[in-house]
Amino acid sequence: MTAKGKSKLAEITPRTAARIAAVQALYQMDMAGTDVNDVIAEFIEQRFEGDNRDEVLATADRVFFADILRAVIRRQREIDPMVDEQLATGWSLVRVDSILRAILRGGVAELLDRDDVPARVAINEYVNVAHVFFSEDEPRVVNGVLDKIARRVRGHEFVRRVTPS
């Protein structure tokens, strides 16, 4: 975690901590090819609790964390092409930074699977997660990609309601 990310510790809710942990777990799964159930067990036993406990991650909503990971695995064949369509010409999800890829996959999985989380909240949360890991353009990329996908898969949440005068 970056110094910038640590400076916002007081603002990290259990769900935000779960999203940060999910991004780290997705990165680990992507890089090492680790099984989702093994990663969930490792995080619960070592990062959320135990000797290697991470201060930030210890507050994570464990069920929400596991739900995000399982949604990414279950829907990855749907998620990756959706992200590819939104990236700049000549870019694909496999070409972007591994952490950025994990953030985008987690965000899209949440947009697809978690109707209990408003789309704008999910987008904002993953932009904030991107700020934990990056200080350059990546948070803007996350915002742009997730906003476009959210408008496609949850367009009803972006329709302006006209109030009668």
Coordinates of N, CA and C in Angstrom, one line a residue:
M1 N 0.8 -1.2 0.0 CA 0.0 0.0 0.0 C 0.9 1.2 0.0
T2 N 0.5 2.3 -0.7 CA 1.2 3.5 -0.8 C 1.1 4.4 0.4
A3 N 2.0 5.3 0.6 CA 1.8 6.3 1.7 C 0.5 7.0 1.5
K4 N 0.1 7.4 0.3 CA -1.1 8.1 0.1 C -2.3 7.2 0.6
G5 N -2.3 5.9 0.3 CA -3.3 5.0 0.8 C -3.3 4.9 2.3
K6 N -2.2 4.9 2.9 CA -2.2 4.8 4.4 C -2.7 6.0 5.0
S7 N -2.6 7.2 4.4 CA -3.0 8.4 5.0 C -4.5 8.5 5.1
K8 N -5.2 7.6 4.4 CA -6.7 7.6 4.4 C -7.2 6.5 5.3
L9 N -6.4 5.9 6.1 CA -6.9 4.7 6.9 C -8.2 5.0 7.7
A10 N -8.3 6.1 8.2 CA -9.5 6.4 9.0 C -10.8 6.4 8.2
E11 N -10.7 6.5 6.9 CA -11.8 6.6 6.0 C -12.2 5.2 5.4
I12 N -11.4 4.2 5.7 CA -11.6 2.9 5.1 C -12.7 2.1 5.9
T13 N -13.8 1.8 5.2 CA -14.9 1.0 5.7 C -14.6 -0.4 5.5
P14 N -15.3 -1.3 6.2 CA -15.1 -2.8 6.0 C -15.3 -3.2 4.5
R15 N -16.2 -2.6 3.8 CA -16.4 -2.9 2.4 C -15.2 -2.4 1.5
T16 N -14.8 -1.2 1.9 CA -13.6 -0.6 1.1 C -12.4 -1.5 1.4
A17 N -12.2 -1.9 2.6 CA -11.0 -2.8 2.9 C -11.2 -4.1 2.2
A18 N -12.4 -4.6 2.0 CA -12.7 -5.9 1.3 C -12.3 -5.7 -0.2
R19 N -12.7 -4.5 -0.7 CA -12.3 -4.2 -2.1 C -10.8 -4.2 -2.3
I20 N -10.1 -3.5 -1.4 CA -8.6 -3.4 -1.5 C -8.1 -4.8 -1.4
A21 N -8.5 -5.7 -0.5 CA -8.1 -7.0 -0.4 C -8.4 -7.8 -1.6
A22 N -9.6 -7.6 -2.2 CA -10.0 -8.4 -3.4 C -9.0 -8.0 -4.5
V23 N -8.7 -6.8 -4.7 CA -7.7 -6.4 -5.7 C -6.4 -7.1 -5.5
Q24 N -5.9 -7.1 -4.3 CA -4.6 -7.8 -4.0 C -4.8 -9.3 -4.3
A25 N -5.9 -9.9 -3.9 CA -6.1 -11.3 -4.2 C -6.2 -11.6 -5.7
L26 N -6.9 -10.8 -6.4 CA -7.0 -11.0 -7.8 C -5.7 -10.8 -8.5
Y27 N -4.9 -9.9 -8.0 CA -3.5 -9.7 -8.6 C -2.7 -11.0 -8.3
Q28 N -2.8 -11.5 -7.1 CA -2.1 -12.8 -6.7 C -2.6 -13.9 -7.6
M29 N -3.9 -14.0 -7.8 CA -4.4 -15.1 -8.6 C -3.9 -15.0 -10.0
D30 N -3.9 -13.8 -10.6 CA -3.5 -13.5 -11.9 C -2.0 -13.9 -12.1
M31 N -1.2 -13.5 -11.2 CA 0.3 -13.6 -11.3 C 0.7 -15.1 -11.0
A32 N 0.1 -15.7 -10.0 CA 0.6 -17.0 -9.6 C -0.4 -18.2 -10.0
G33 N -1.5 -17.8 -10.5 CA -2.5 -18.9 -10.9 C -3.0 -19.6 -9.7
T34 N -3.2 -18.9 -8.6 CA -3.7 -19.5 -7.4 C -5.2 -19.7 -7.5
D35 N -5.7 -20.8 -6.9 CA -7.1 -21.1 -6.9 C -7.8 -20.1 -6.0
V36 N -9.0 -19.8 -6.4 CA -9.8 -18.8 -5.6 C -10.0 -19.2 -4.2
N37 N -10.4 -20.4 -3.9 CA -10.6 -20.9 -2.5 C -9.3 -20.9 -1.7
D38 N -8.2 -21.2 -2.3 CA -6.9 -21.1 -1.6 C -6.6 -19.6 -1.2
V39 N -6.9 -18.7 -2.1 CA -6.6 -17.3 -1.9 C -7.5 -16.8 -0.8
I40 N -8.8 -17.1 -0.8 CA -9.7 -16.7 0.2 C -9.3 -17.2 1.6
A41 N -8.9 -18.5 1.6 CA -8.4 -19.0 2.9 C -7.2 -18.3 3.4
E42 N -6.2 -18.1 2.5 CA -5.0 -17.4 2.9 C -5.3 -16.0 3.4
F43 N -6.1 -15.3 2.8 CA -6.4 -13.9 3.2 C -7.1 -13.9 4.6
I44 N -8.0 -14.8 4.8 CA -8.7 -14.9 6.0 C -7.8 -15.3 7.2
E45 N -7.0 -16.3 6.9 CA -6.1 -16.9 8.0 C -4.9 -16.0 8.2
Q46 N -4.3 -15.4 7.2 CA -3.1 -14.7 7.3 C -3.1 -13.1 7.2
R47 N -4.0 -12.6 6.4 CA -4.0 -11.2 6.2 C -5.0 -10.5 7.0
F48 N -6.2 -11.1 7.2 CA -7.2 -10.5 8.0 C -7.0 -10.8 9.5
E49 N -6.3 -12.0 9.7 CA -6.1 -12.4 11.1 C -4.6 -13.0 11.1
G50 N -4.2 -13.6 12.2 CA -3.0 -14.3 12.2 C -1.7 -13.4 12.4
D51 N -0.6 -14.0 12.2 CA 0.7 -13.3 12.4 C 1.0 -12.3 11.4
N52 N 0.6 -12.5 10.1 CA 0.8 -11.5 9.1 C -0.3 -10.5 8.9
R53 N -1.1 -10.3 9.9 CA -2.3 -9.5 9.8 C -1.9 -8.1 9.3
D54 N -2.7 -7.6 8.4 CA -2.6 -6.3 7.8 C -3.6 -5.4 8.5
E55 N -3.1 -4.3 9.0 CA -3.9 -3.3 9.8 C -5.2 -2.9 9.0
V56 N -5.0 -2.6 7.8 CA -6.1 -2.1 6.9 C -7.1 -3.3 6.6
L57 N -6.5 -4.4 6.2 CA -7.3 -5.5 5.7 C -8.0 -6.2 6.9
A58 N -7.5 -6.1 8.1 CA -8.2 -6.7 9.2 C -9.6 -6.3 9.4
T59 N -10.0 -5.2 8.9 CA -11.3 -4.7 9.1 C -12.3 -5.1 8.0
A60 N -11.7 -5.8 7.0 CA -12.5 -6.2 5.8 C -13.7 -7.0 6.1
D61 N -14.7 -6.8 5.3 CA -15.9 -7.6 5.3 C -15.6 -8.8 4.5
R62 N -15.4 -9.9 5.3 CA -14.9 -11.2 4.7 C -15.8 -11.8 3.6
V63 N -17.1 -11.7 3.9 CA -18.1 -12.3 3.0 C -18.1 -11.5 1.7
F64 N -18.1 -10.1 1.8 CA -18.1 -9.3 0.6 C -16.8 -9.5 -0.2
F65 N -15.7 -9.6 0.5 CA -14.4 -10.0 -0.2 C -14.5 -11.2 -1.0
A66 N -15.0 -12.3 -0.4 CA -15.1 -13.6 -1.1 C -16.1 -13.5 -2.2
D67 N -17.2 -12.7 -2.0 CA -18.2 -12.5 -3.1 C -17.6 -11.9 -4.3
I68 N -16.8 -10.9 -4.1 CA -16.2 -10.2 -5.3 C -15.3 -11.2 -6.0
L69 N -14.4 -11.9 -5.3 CA -13.5 -12.8 -6.0 C -14.3 -13.9 -6.8
R70 N -15.3 -14.4 -6.1 CA -16.1 -15.5 -6.8 C -16.9 -14.9 -8.0
A71 N -17.3 -13.7 -7.9 CA -18.0 -13.1 -9.1 C -17.1 -12.8 -10.2
V72 N -15.8 -12.4 -9.9 CA -14.8 -12.2 -11.0 C -14.6 -13.6 -11.7
I73 N -14.3 -14.6 -10.9 CA -14.1 -15.9 -11.5 C -15.2 -16.4 -12.3
R74 N -16.4 -16.3 -11.8 CA -17.6 -16.8 -12.4 C -17.9 -16.0 -13.7
R75 N -17.6 -14.7 -13.8 CA -18.1 -13.9 -14.9 C -16.9 -13.4 -15.7
Q76 N -15.7 -13.9 -15.5 CA -14.5 -13.3 -16.2 C -14.7 -13.3 -17.7
R77 N -15.3 -14.4 -18.3 CA -15.4 -14.4 -19.8 C -16.4 -13.3 -20.3
E78 N -17.2 -12.8 -19.4 CA -18.1 -11.7 -19.7 C -17.4 -10.4 -19.4
I79 N -16.7 -10.3 -18.3 CA -16.0 -9.1 -17.8 C -14.9 -8.6 -18.8
D80 N -14.0 -9.5 -19.1 CA -12.8 -9.1 -19.9 C -13.2 -8.4 -21.2
P81 N -14.1 -9.0 -22.0 CA -14.5 -8.3 -23.3 C -15.1 -7.0 -23.1
M82 N -15.9 -6.8 -22.0 CA -16.6 -5.6 -21.7 C -15.5 -4.5 -21.4
V83 N -14.5 -4.9 -20.7 CA -13.4 -3.9 -20.4 C -12.6 -3.6 -21.6
D84 N -12.3 -4.6 -22.4 CA -11.5 -4.4 -23.7 C -12.2 -3.4 -24.6
E85 N -13.5 -3.5 -24.7 CA -14.3 -2.6 -25.5 C -14.1 -1.1 -25.1
Q86 N -13.9 -0.9 -23.8 CA -13.8 0.5 -23.3 C -12.4 1.1 -23.2
L87 N -11.4 0.2 -23.4 CA -10.0 0.7 -23.4 C -9.7 1.4 -24.7
A88 N -8.7 2.3 -24.7 CA -8.2 3.0 -25.8 C -7.8 2.1 -27.0
T89 N -8.0 2.5 -28.2 CA -7.6 1.7 -29.4 C -6.2 1.2 -29.2
G90 N -6.1 -0.1 -29.5 CA -4.7 -0.7 -29.4 C -4.4 -1.3 -28.0
W91 N -5.3 -1.0 -27.1 CA -5.1 -1.6 -25.7 C -6.1 -2.7 -25.5
S92 N -5.6 -3.6 -24.7 CA -6.5 -4.7 -24.3 C -6.2 -4.9 -22.8
L93 N -7.1 -5.6 -22.1 CA -7.0 -5.8 -20.7 C -5.7 -6.6 -20.4
V94 N -5.2 -7.5 -21.2 CA -4.0 -8.2 -20.9 C -2.8 -7.3 -21.0
R95 N -2.9 -6.1 -21.7 CA -1.7 -5.2 -21.8 C -1.6 -4.2 -20.6
V96 N -2.7 -4.0 -19.9 CA -2.6 -3.0 -18.8 C -1.9 -3.6 -17.6
D97 N -1.5 -2.7 -16.7 CA -0.9 -3.1 -15.4 C -1.7 -4.2 -14.7
S98 N -1.1 -5.1 -14.1 CA -1.8 -6.2 -13.4 C -2.7 -5.7 -12.3
I99 N -2.3 -4.7 -11.5 CA -3.1 -4.2 -10.5 C -4.3 -3.5 -11.1
L100 N -4.1 -2.7 -12.1 CA -5.2 -2.0 -12.8 C -6.2 -3.0 -13.3
R101 N -5.7 -4.1 -13.9 CA -6.6 -5.1 -14.4 C -7.4 -5.7 -13.3
A102 N -6.8 -6.0 -12.1 CA -7.6 -6.5 -11.0 C -8.6 -5.5 -10.5
I103 N -8.3 -4.2 -10.5 CA -9.3 -3.2 -10.1 C -10.5 -3.2 -11.1
L104 N -10.2 -3.2 -12.3 CA -11.2 -3.1 -13.3 C -12.1 -4.4 -13.3
R105 N -11.5 -5.5 -13.1 CA -12.3 -6.8 -13.0 C -13.2 -6.8 -11.8
G106 N -12.6 -6.3 -10.7 CA -13.4 -6.3 -9.4 C -14.6 -5.3 -9.6
G107 N -14.3 -4.1 -10.1 CA -15.3 -3.1 -10.3 C -16.5 -3.6 -11.2
V108 N -16.1 -4.2 -12.3 CA -17.1 -4.7 -13.3 C -17.9 -5.9 -12.6
A109 N -17.2 -6.7 -11.9 CA -17.9 -7.8 -11.3 C -19.0 -7.3 -10.3
E110 N -18.6 -6.3 -9.6 CA -19.5 -5.7 -8.6 C -20.7 -5.0 -9.3
L111 N -20.4 -4.3 -10.4 CA -21.5 -3.7 -11.2 C -22.5 -4.8 -11.7
L112 N -22.0 -5.9 -12.1 CA -22.8 -7.0 -12.7 C -23.5 -7.8 -11.6
D113 N -22.9 -8.0 -10.5 CA -23.4 -9.0 -9.5 C -24.0 -8.4 -8.2
R114 N -23.7 -7.1 -8.0 CA -24.2 -6.5 -6.7 C -25.2 -5.4 -6.9
D115 N -26.4 -5.8 -7.1 CA -27.4 -4.7 -7.3 C -27.7 -4.0 -6.0
D116 N -27.3 -4.5 -4.9 CA -27.4 -3.8 -3.6 C -26.5 -2.7 -3.5
V117 N -25.5 -2.6 -4.3 CA -24.5 -1.4 -4.3 C -24.9 -0.6 -5.5
P118 N -25.3 0.7 -5.3 CA -25.5 1.6 -6.4 C -24.3 1.7 -7.3
A119 N -24.6 1.8 -8.6 CA -23.5 1.9 -9.6 C -22.5 3.0 -9.3
R120 N -23.0 4.2 -9.0 CA -22.2 5.3 -8.7 C -21.3 5.1 -7.5
V121 N -21.8 4.4 -6.5 CA -21.0 4.0 -5.3 C -19.9 3.1 -5.7
A122 N -20.2 2.0 -6.5 CA -19.2 1.1 -6.9 C -18.1 1.8 -7.7
I123 N -18.5 2.6 -8.6 CA -17.5 3.4 -9.4 C -16.6 4.2 -8.5
N124 N -17.2 5.0 -7.6 CA -16.4 5.8 -6.7 C -15.5 5.0 -5.8
E125 N -16.0 3.8 -5.3 CA -15.2 3.0 -4.5 C -13.9 2.5 -5.2
Y126 N -14.1 2.0 -6.5 CA -13.0 1.5 -7.2 C -12.0 2.6 -7.7
V127 N -12.5 3.8 -7.9 CA -11.6 4.9 -8.2 C -10.8 5.2 -6.9
N128 N -11.4 5.1 -5.7 CA -10.7 5.3 -4.5 C -9.6 4.2 -4.3
V129 N -10.0 3.0 -4.6 CA -9.1 1.8 -4.5 C -7.9 2.1 -5.5
A130 N -8.2 2.6 -6.6 CA -7.1 2.9 -7.6 C -6.1 3.9 -7.0
H131 N -6.7 4.9 -6.3 CA -5.8 5.9 -5.6 C -4.9 5.3 -4.5
V132 N -5.3 4.2 -3.9 CA -4.5 3.5 -3.0 C -3.3 3.0 -3.6
F133 N -3.4 2.5 -4.9 CA -2.3 1.8 -5.6 C -1.5 2.7 -6.6
F134 N -2.2 3.8 -7.0 CA -1.6 4.6 -8.1 C -1.7 6.1 -7.8
S135 N -0.8 6.9 -8.3 CA -0.9 8.3 -8.2 C -0.9 9.0 -9.6
E136 N -1.0 8.3 -10.6 CA -0.9 8.9 -12.0 C -2.3 8.9 -12.6
D137 N -2.4 8.4 -13.8 CA -3.7 8.5 -14.6 C -4.6 7.3 -14.4
E138 N -4.2 6.3 -13.7 CA -5.0 5.0 -13.5 C -6.3 5.3 -12.9
P139 N -6.5 6.1 -11.8 CA -7.8 6.3 -11.3 C -8.8 6.9 -12.3
R140 N -8.3 7.8 -13.2 CA -9.2 8.3 -14.3 C -9.6 7.2 -15.2
V141 N -8.6 6.3 -15.5 CA -9.0 5.2 -16.4 C -10.1 4.3 -15.8
V142 N -9.9 4.0 -14.5 CA -10.9 3.3 -13.8 C -12.3 4.0 -13.8
N143 N -12.3 5.3 -13.6 CA -13.5 6.0 -13.6 C -14.2 5.9 -15.0
G144 N -13.4 6.2 -16.0 CA -13.9 6.2 -17.4 C -14.5 4.8 -17.8
V145 N -13.7 3.8 -17.6 CA -14.1 2.4 -18.0 C -15.3 2.0 -17.2
L146 N -15.3 2.1 -15.9 CA -16.4 1.7 -15.1 C -17.7 2.5 -15.4
D147 N -17.5 3.8 -15.6 CA -18.7 4.6 -15.9 C -19.4 4.2 -17.2
K148 N -18.6 3.9 -18.2 CA -19.2 3.5 -19.5 C -19.9 2.1 -19.3
I149 N -19.2 1.2 -18.6 CA -19.8 -0.1 -18.4 C -21.1 0.0 -17.6
A150 N -21.0 0.8 -16.5 CA -22.2 0.9 -15.6 C -23.4 1.5 -16.4
R151 N -23.1 2.5 -17.3 CA -24.2 3.0 -18.1 C -24.8 2.0 -19.0
R152 N -24.0 1.0 -19.4 CA -24.6 0.0 -20.3 C -25.3 -1.1 -19.5
V153 N -24.8 -1.5 -18.4 CA -25.4 -2.6 -17.7 C -26.4 -2.2 -16.6
R154 N -26.3 -0.9 -16.2 CA -27.3 -0.4 -15.2 C -27.7 1.0 -15.6
G155 N -28.1 1.1 -16.9 CA -28.5 2.4 -17.4 C -29.6 3.1 -16.7
H156 N -30.5 2.3 -16.1 CA -31.6 2.8 -15.4 C -31.2 3.7 -14.2
E157 N -30.0 3.5 -13.7 CA -29.5 4.2 -12.6 C -29.0 5.6 -13.0
F158 N -28.9 5.8 -14.3 CA -28.3 7.1 -14.8 C -29.3 7.9 -15.5
V159 N -30.6 7.5 -15.6 CA -31.6 8.2 -16.2 C -32.1 9.4 -15.3
R160 N -32.1 10.6 -15.8 CA -32.5 11.7 -15.0 C -34.0 11.7 -14.9
R161 N -34.5 11.9 -13.7 CA -35.9 11.9 -13.5 C -36.3 13.4 -13.5
V162 N -37.3 13.7 -14.3 CA -37.8 15.0 -14.5 C -39.0 15.2 -13.4
T163 N -38.8 16.2 -12.6 CA -39.8 16.4 -11.6 C -40.8 17.5 -12.2
P164 N -42.1 17.2 -12.0 CA -43.1 18.2 -12.5 C -43.0 19.5 -11.8
S165 N -43.2 20.6 -12.6 CA -43.1 21.9 -12.1 C -44.3 22.4 -11.4

